[in-house]
PDB file of C-alpha atoms in Angstrom:
ATOM      1  CA  MET A   1       3.942  -0.692  -7.469  1.00 44.00           C
ATOM      2  CA  LYS A   2       4.709  -3.106 -10.073  1.00 53.00           C
ATOM      3  CA  LEU A   3       2.748  -3.278 -13.152  1.00 59.00           C
ATOM      4  CA  ALA A   4       1.791  -7.414 -14.117  1.00 80.00           C
ATOM      5  CA  ILE A   5      -0.340  -6.915 -16.666  1.00 89.00           C
ATOM      6  CA  GLY A   6       1.364  -9.901 -18.286  1.00 91.00           C
ATOM      7  CA  ASN A   7       0.637 -11.995 -15.856  1.00 90.00           C
ATOM      8  CA  LYS A   8      -2.970 -11.010 -15.255  1.00 91.00           C
ATOM      9  CA  ILE A   9      -3.517 -11.460 -19.820  1.00 94.00           C
ATOM     10  CA  LYS A  10      -1.380 -15.218 -19.365  1.00 94.00           C
ATOM     11  CA  SER A  11      -3.780 -16.195 -16.099  1.00 92.00           C
ATOM     12  CA  LEU A  12      -7.224 -14.903 -17.853  1.00 93.00           C
ATOM     13  CA  ARG A  13      -6.402 -16.067 -21.363  1.00 94.00           C
ATOM     14  CA  LYS A  14      -6.261 -19.811 -20.006  1.00 95.00           C
ATOM     15  CA  LYS A  15      -8.847 -19.304 -17.522  1.00 94.00           C
ATOM     16  CA  ARG A  16     -10.823 -18.794 -20.786  1.00 93.00           C
ATOM     17  CA  ASN A  17      -9.679 -21.475 -22.538  1.00 94.00           C
ATOM     18  CA  LEU A  18      -7.843 -19.458 -25.360  1.00 94.00           C
ATOM     19  CA  THR A  19      -4.682 -19.764 -26.288  1.00 95.00           C
ATOM     20  CA  GLN A  20      -1.613 -16.494 -27.780  1.00 96.00           C
ATOM     21  CA  GLU A  21      -3.316 -17.972 -31.303  1.00 96.00           C
ATOM     22  CA  GLN A  22      -6.677 -17.616 -31.271  1.00 95.00           C
ATOM     23  CA  LEU A  23      -6.187 -14.450 -28.187  1.00 96.00           C
ATOM     24  CA  GLY A  24      -3.784 -12.490 -30.972  1.00 96.00           C
ATOM     25  CA  GLU A  25      -6.886 -12.774 -33.826  1.00 96.00           C
ATOM     26  CA  HIS A  26      -9.205 -11.719 -32.046  1.00 95.00           C
ATOM     27  CA  LEU A  27      -7.363  -8.836 -31.334  1.00 96.00           C
ATOM     28  CA  GLY A  28      -6.101  -8.533 -34.666  1.00 95.00           C
ATOM     29  CA  ILE A  29      -2.025  -8.937 -32.976  1.00 96.00           C
ATOM     30  CA  SER A  30      -0.021 -11.530 -33.481  1.00 95.00           C
ATOM     31  CA  PHE A  31       0.903 -14.448 -30.456  1.00 95.00           C
ATOM     32  CA  GLN A  32       4.305 -12.872 -30.881  1.00 96.00           C
ATOM     33  CA  SER A  33       2.906 -10.150 -29.173  1.00 95.00           C
ATOM     34  CA  ILE A  34       1.111 -12.582 -26.676  1.00 95.00           C
ATOM     35  CA  SER A  35       4.170 -13.372 -25.484  1.00 95.00           C
ATOM     36  CA  LYS A  36       5.846 -10.456 -24.638  1.00 95.00           C
ATOM     37  CA  TRP A  37       3.352  -9.374 -23.053  1.00 94.00           C
ATOM     38  CA  GLU A  38       2.674 -12.487 -20.528  1.00 94.00           C
ATOM     39  CA  ASN A  39       6.527 -13.017 -20.268  1.00 92.00           C
ATOM     40  CA  ASN A  40       6.215  -9.212 -19.743  1.00 89.00           C
ATOM     41  CA  ILE A  41       8.769  -8.136 -21.733  1.00 91.00           C
ATOM     42  CA  ALA A  42       6.280  -5.965 -23.910  1.00 92.00           C
ATOM     43  CA  LEU A  43       3.076  -3.860 -22.966  1.00 92.00           C
ATOM     44  CA  PRO A  44       0.144  -3.759 -24.462  1.00 94.00           C
ATOM     45  CA  ASP A  45      -0.537  -0.965 -26.823  1.00 94.00           C
ATOM     46  CA  ILE A  46      -3.204   1.220 -24.546  1.00 93.00           C
ATOM     47  CA  THR A  47      -6.200   1.221 -27.695  1.00 95.00           C
ATOM     48  CA  LEU A  48      -5.874  -2.450 -27.029  1.00 96.00           C
ATOM     49  CA  VAL A  49      -6.586  -2.807 -23.449  1.00 94.00           C
ATOM     50  CA  PRO A  50     -10.699  -2.268 -23.348  1.00 95.00           C
ATOM     51  CA  LYS A  51     -10.432  -5.000 -25.980  1.00 96.00           C
ATOM     52  CA  ILE A  52      -8.351  -7.151 -23.847  1.00 96.00           C
ATOM     53  CA  ALA A  53     -10.639  -6.052 -21.162  1.00 94.00           C
ATOM     54  CA  THR A  54     -13.986  -7.487 -22.257  1.00 94.00           C
ATOM     55  CA  ILE A  55     -12.813 -10.836 -23.866  1.00 95.00           C
ATOM     56  CA  LEU A  56     -11.127 -11.911 -21.195  1.00 94.00           C
ATOM     57  CA  GLY A  57     -14.797 -10.433 -19.266  1.00 92.00           C
ATOM     58  CA  ILE A  58     -12.784  -8.407 -16.801  1.00 92.00           C
ATOM     59  CA  SER A  59     -13.079  -4.775 -16.347  1.00 90.00           C
ATOM     60  CA  ILE A  60     -10.085  -2.408 -17.697  1.00 90.00           C
ATOM     61  CA  ASP A  61      -9.453  -1.690 -13.287  1.00 86.00           C
ATOM     62  CA  GLU A  62      -9.977  -5.502 -12.851  1.00 86.00           C
ATOM     63  CA  LEU A  63      -6.792  -6.470 -15.533  1.00 88.00           C
ATOM     64  CA  PHE A  64      -4.361  -3.113 -13.886  1.00 84.00           C
ATOM     65  CA  ASP A  65      -5.390  -5.051 -11.011  1.00 78.00           C
ATOM     66  CA  TYR A  66      -6.886  -1.895  -9.765  1.00 77.00           C
ATOM     67  CA  ASP A  67      -8.723  -1.716  -6.594  1.00 75.00           C
ATOM     68  CA  LEU A  68     -10.007   1.555  -5.161  1.00 77.00           C
ATOM     69  CA  LYS A  69     -11.031   0.202  -1.766  1.00 84.00           C
ATOM     70  CA  GLU A  70      -7.605  -1.147  -1.161  1.00 86.00           C
ATOM     71  CA  ILE A  71      -5.901   1.693  -1.972  1.00 88.00           C
ATOM     72  CA  ASN A  72      -7.692   4.042  -0.208  1.00 90.00           C
ATOM     73  CA  GLU A  73      -7.354   1.260   2.753  1.00 93.00           C
ATOM     74  CA  LYS A  74      -4.051   1.366   2.647  1.00 94.00           C
ATOM     75  CA  ILE A  75      -3.456   5.181   2.343  1.00 95.00           C
ATOM     76  CA  LYS A  76      -6.023   4.735   5.738  1.00 95.00           C
ATOM     77  CA  SER A  77      -3.825   2.229   6.638  1.00 95.00           C
ATOM     78  CA  ILE A  78      -0.625   4.651   6.442  1.00 96.00           C
ATOM     79  CA  CYS A  79      -2.362   8.411   8.287  1.00 94.00           C
ATOM     80  CA  ASN A  80      -3.543   5.827  11.148  1.00 93.00           C
ATOM     81  CA  GLU A  81      -0.188   5.509  11.779  1.00 94.00           C
ATOM     82  CA  THR A  82       1.144   8.736  10.800  1.00 93.00           C
ATOM     83  CA  TYR A  83      -1.022   9.600  13.410  1.00 91.00           C
ATOM     84  CA  GLU A  84       0.181   7.794  16.177  1.00 91.00           C
ATOM     85  CA  CYS A  85       4.181   9.128  15.171  1.00 91.00           C
ATOM     86  CA  ARG A  86       2.759  12.650  15.799  1.00 87.00           C
ATOM     87  CA  TRP A  87       0.807  12.327  18.924  1.00 90.00           C
ATOM     88  CA  ASN A  88       4.483  10.485  20.337  1.00 88.00           C
ATOM     89  CA  ASP A  89       6.260  12.867  19.315  1.00 88.00           C
ATOM     90  CA  ASP A  90       8.472  11.285  16.589  1.00 89.00           C
ATOM     91  CA  PHE A  91       8.245  13.309  13.831  1.00 88.00           C
ATOM     92  CA  ARG A  92      11.911  11.378  11.386  1.00 92.00           C
ATOM     93  CA  LYS A  93       9.027   7.961  11.860  1.00 95.00           C
ATOM     94  CA  GLU A  94       5.875   9.986  11.234  1.00 94.00           C
ATOM     95  CA  LYS A  95       7.932  11.904   8.218  1.00 94.00           C
ATOM     96  CA  GLU A  96       9.478   8.732   6.675  1.00 96.00           C
ATOM     97  CA  ILE A  97       6.397   6.602   7.219  1.00 96.00           C
ATOM     98  CA  LEU A  98       4.650   9.081   4.597  1.00 96.00           C
ATOM     99  CA  LEU A  99       8.250   9.821   1.648  1.00 95.00           C
ATOM    100  CA  GLU A 100       7.862   5.671   1.707  1.00 95.00           C
ATOM    101  CA  GLY A 101       3.493   6.455   0.803  1.00 95.00           C
ATOM    102  CA  LEU A 102       4.472   8.793  -0.929  1.00 95.00           C
ATOM    103  CA  LYS A 103       6.502   6.807  -3.404  1.00 95.00           C
ATOM    104  CA  ASP A 104       3.221   4.468  -4.589  1.00 90.00           C
ATOM    105  CA  TYR A 105       0.575   7.025  -4.194  1.00 92.00           C
ATOM    106  CA  PRO A 106       2.917  10.534  -5.327  1.00 92.00           C
ATOM    107  CA  ASN A 107      -0.364  12.595  -5.757  1.00 91.00           C
ATOM    108  CA  ASN A 108      -2.222  11.458  -2.681  1.00 95.00           C
ATOM    109  CA  GLU A 109      -3.948  14.922  -0.983  1.00 95.00           C
ATOM    110  CA  MET A 110      -3.986  12.996   2.843  1.00 95.00           C
ATOM    111  CA  LEU A 111      -0.485  11.656   2.225  1.00 96.00           C
ATOM    112  CA  LEU A 112       0.341  15.557   0.913  1.00 97.00           C
ATOM    113  CA  ASN A 113      -1.892  16.858   3.752  1.00 96.00           C
ATOM    114  CA  ASN A 114      -0.044  14.503   6.833  1.00 95.00           C
ATOM    115  CA  TYR A 115       3.321  15.116   4.887  1.00 96.00           C
ATOM    116  CA  LEU A 116       3.307  19.119   5.365  1.00 95.00           C
ATOM    117  CA  TYR A 117       3.352  17.930   8.768  1.00 92.00           C
ATOM    118  CA  THR A 118       6.581  17.079   8.967  1.00 93.00           C
ATOM    119  CA  ILE A 119       8.093  20.236   6.935  1.00 93.00           C
ATOM    120  CA  ASN A 120       9.470  22.816   8.949  1.00 91.00           C
ATOM    121  CA  TYR A 121       8.168  25.935   7.545  1.00 89.00           C
ATOM    122  CA  LYS A 122      10.027  27.852   8.656  1.00 92.00           C
ATOM    123  CA  GLU A 123      13.617  26.200   7.944  1.00 94.00           C
ATOM    124  CA  ASN A 124      12.204  24.566   4.533  1.00 94.00           C
ATOM    125  CA  PRO A 125       8.811  27.837   3.593  1.00 96.00           C
ATOM    126  CA  GLU A 126       9.439  26.964  -0.346  1.00 96.00           C
ATOM    127  CA  GLU A 127       8.494  23.047   0.203  1.00 96.00           C
ATOM    128  CA  VAL A 128       5.892  24.673   1.812  1.00 97.00           C
ATOM    129  CA  ILE A 129       4.205  26.577  -0.341  1.00 97.00           C
ATOM    130  CA  ALA A 130       4.538  23.778  -3.433  1.00 97.00           C
ATOM    131  CA  ILE A 131       3.015  21.245  -2.086  1.00 97.00           C
ATOM    132  CA  ALA A 132       0.540  23.260  -0.211  1.00 97.00           C
ATOM    133  CA  GLY A 133       0.065  25.295  -2.794  1.00 96.00           C
ATOM    134  CA  LYS A 134      -0.643  22.479  -5.173  1.00 96.00           C
ATOM    135  CA  LEU A 135      -3.465  21.215  -2.495  1.00 97.00           C
ATOM    136  CA  VAL A 136      -5.132  24.473  -3.150  1.00 96.00           C
ATOM    137  CA  ALA A 137      -5.287  24.700  -6.191  1.00 95.00           C
ATOM    138  CA  GLU A 138      -6.607  20.254  -6.615  1.00 95.00           C
ATOM    139  CA  THR A 139      -8.053  19.574  -3.912  1.00 94.00           C
ATOM    140  CA  THR A 140     -12.312  18.965  -3.993  1.00 93.00           C
ATOM    141  CA  ASP A 141     -12.008  17.931   0.370  1.00 94.00           C
ATOM    142  CA  ASP A 142     -12.246  20.794   1.825  1.00 93.00           C
ATOM    143  CA  THR A 143     -11.188  20.221   5.149  1.00 92.00           C
ATOM    144  CA  ILE A 144      -7.824  19.438   2.714  1.00 95.00           C
ATOM    145  CA  LYS A 145      -7.607  23.038   1.005  1.00 96.00           C
ATOM    146  CA  TYR A 146      -8.205  24.941   4.735  1.00 95.00           C
ATOM    147  CA  ASN A 147      -5.839  23.151   6.109  1.00 94.00           C
ATOM    148  CA  ALA A 148      -3.184  23.081   3.382  1.00 96.00           C
ATOM    149  CA  LEU A 149      -4.422  27.201   3.414  1.00 96.00           C
ATOM    150  CA  ARG A 150      -3.025  27.439   7.450  1.00 94.00           C
ATOM    151  CA  PHE A 151       0.302  26.019   5.888  1.00 96.00           C
ATOM    152  CA  LEU A 152       0.323  27.878   3.367  1.00 96.00           C
ATOM    153  CA  SER A 153      -0.404  31.234   5.522  1.00 95.00           C
ATOM    154  CA  TYR A 154       2.979  30.599   8.093  1.00 94.00           C
ATOM    155  CA  ALA A 155       4.629  30.381   5.261  1.00 96.00           C
ATOM    156  CA  TYR A 156       4.384  33.032   3.533  1.00 96.00           C
ATOM    157  CA  TYR A 157       5.011  34.900   7.384  1.00 95.00           C
ATOM    158  CA  THR A 158       8.071  32.948   7.526  1.00 95.00           C
ATOM    159  CA  LYS A 159       9.251  34.203   4.333  1.00 95.00           C
ATOM    160  CA  GLY A 160       8.761  38.285   5.280  1.00 95.00           C
ATOM    161  CA  GLU A 161       5.316  37.633   2.549  1.00 95.00           C
ATOM    162  CA  LEU A 162       2.709  39.496   4.862  1.00 94.00           C
ATOM    163  CA  GLU A 163       0.773  40.156   1.925  1.00 95.00           C
ATOM    164  CA  TYR A 164       0.372  36.699   0.538  1.00 95.00           C
ATOM    165  CA  ALA A 165      -0.283  35.524   4.471  1.00 93.00           C
ATOM    166  CA  LYS A 166      -2.973  37.398   5.010  1.00 92.00           C
ATOM    167  CA  ALA A 167      -4.578  37.424   1.676  1.00 94.00           C
ATOM    168  CA  THR A 168      -4.611  33.427   2.365  1.00 94.00           C
ATOM    169  CA  LEU A 169      -5.641  33.797   5.301  1.00 91.00           C
ATOM    170  CA  GLU A 170      -8.560  35.116   4.236  1.00 91.00           C
ATOM    171  CA  GLN A 171     -10.266  32.115   2.063  1.00 92.00           C
ATOM    172  CA  ILE A 172     -10.582  30.488   5.290  1.00 91.00           C
ATOM    173  CA  PRO A 173     -13.882  30.686   6.087  1.00 88.00           C
ATOM    174  CA  GLU A 174     -14.218  31.619  10.034  1.00 79.00           C
ATOM    175  CA  LEU A 175     -15.976  28.546  11.086  1.00 66.00           C
ATOM    176  CA  TYR A 176     -13.175  26.428  10.448  1.00 58.00           C
ATOM    177  CA  PHE A 177     -11.710  27.969  13.443  1.00 57.00           C
ATOM    178  CA  THR A 178     -14.204  27.811  15.675  1.00 56.00           C
ATOM    179  CA  LYS A 179     -13.956  23.746  14.397  1.00 52.00           C
ATOM    180  CA  LEU A 180     -10.253  23.741  16.026  1.00 51.00           C
ATOM    181  CA  SER A 181     -10.484  25.767  18.593  1.00 54.00           C
ATOM    182  CA  GLU A 182     -13.285  22.841  19.217  1.00 57.00           C
ATOM    183  CA  MET A 183     -11.633  20.012  19.085  1.00 49.00           C
ATOM    184  CA  HIS A 184      -8.557  21.728  21.559  1.00 48.00           C
ATOM    185  CA  ILE A 185      -5.806  22.210  17.994  1.00 46.00           C
TER     186      ILE A 185
END
């Protein structure tokens, strides 16, 4: 994900008919600093970001081109593409797509959850434990949590850590398994 805040500042500054000098005066900095931002040589000090957004008449999210709806749509698209690969038994491509998605969205729970399906928990139990453990600890989505617990229990079982496997499974409500069987999973 490329950050182009300098281009955004330049475009919005010109749209508001402000010179670099005028924007610099409003912010209490030199026009040279503004020039460095606009030429992508430097980034604004984080403490100036709210004031920059206010002067330019936009939100901080807009300043950074952060659009949660668009990001969620991209993640959903990545997941849909991987589901298709999974159904076609193209696990190599599924893993490749997810790894590419995780470059842009490294801590995204949906992508990490789907990535668990691409890891051979018998050959790489430590990787499964690391990712599933992170999801269990951090997610607020019960479906992701229970799925991660399931993978976590497989990995512990594979390692011969039966007490951990049992304790992990006990954290999953029985209703979860009922829903899985109804879905024929």
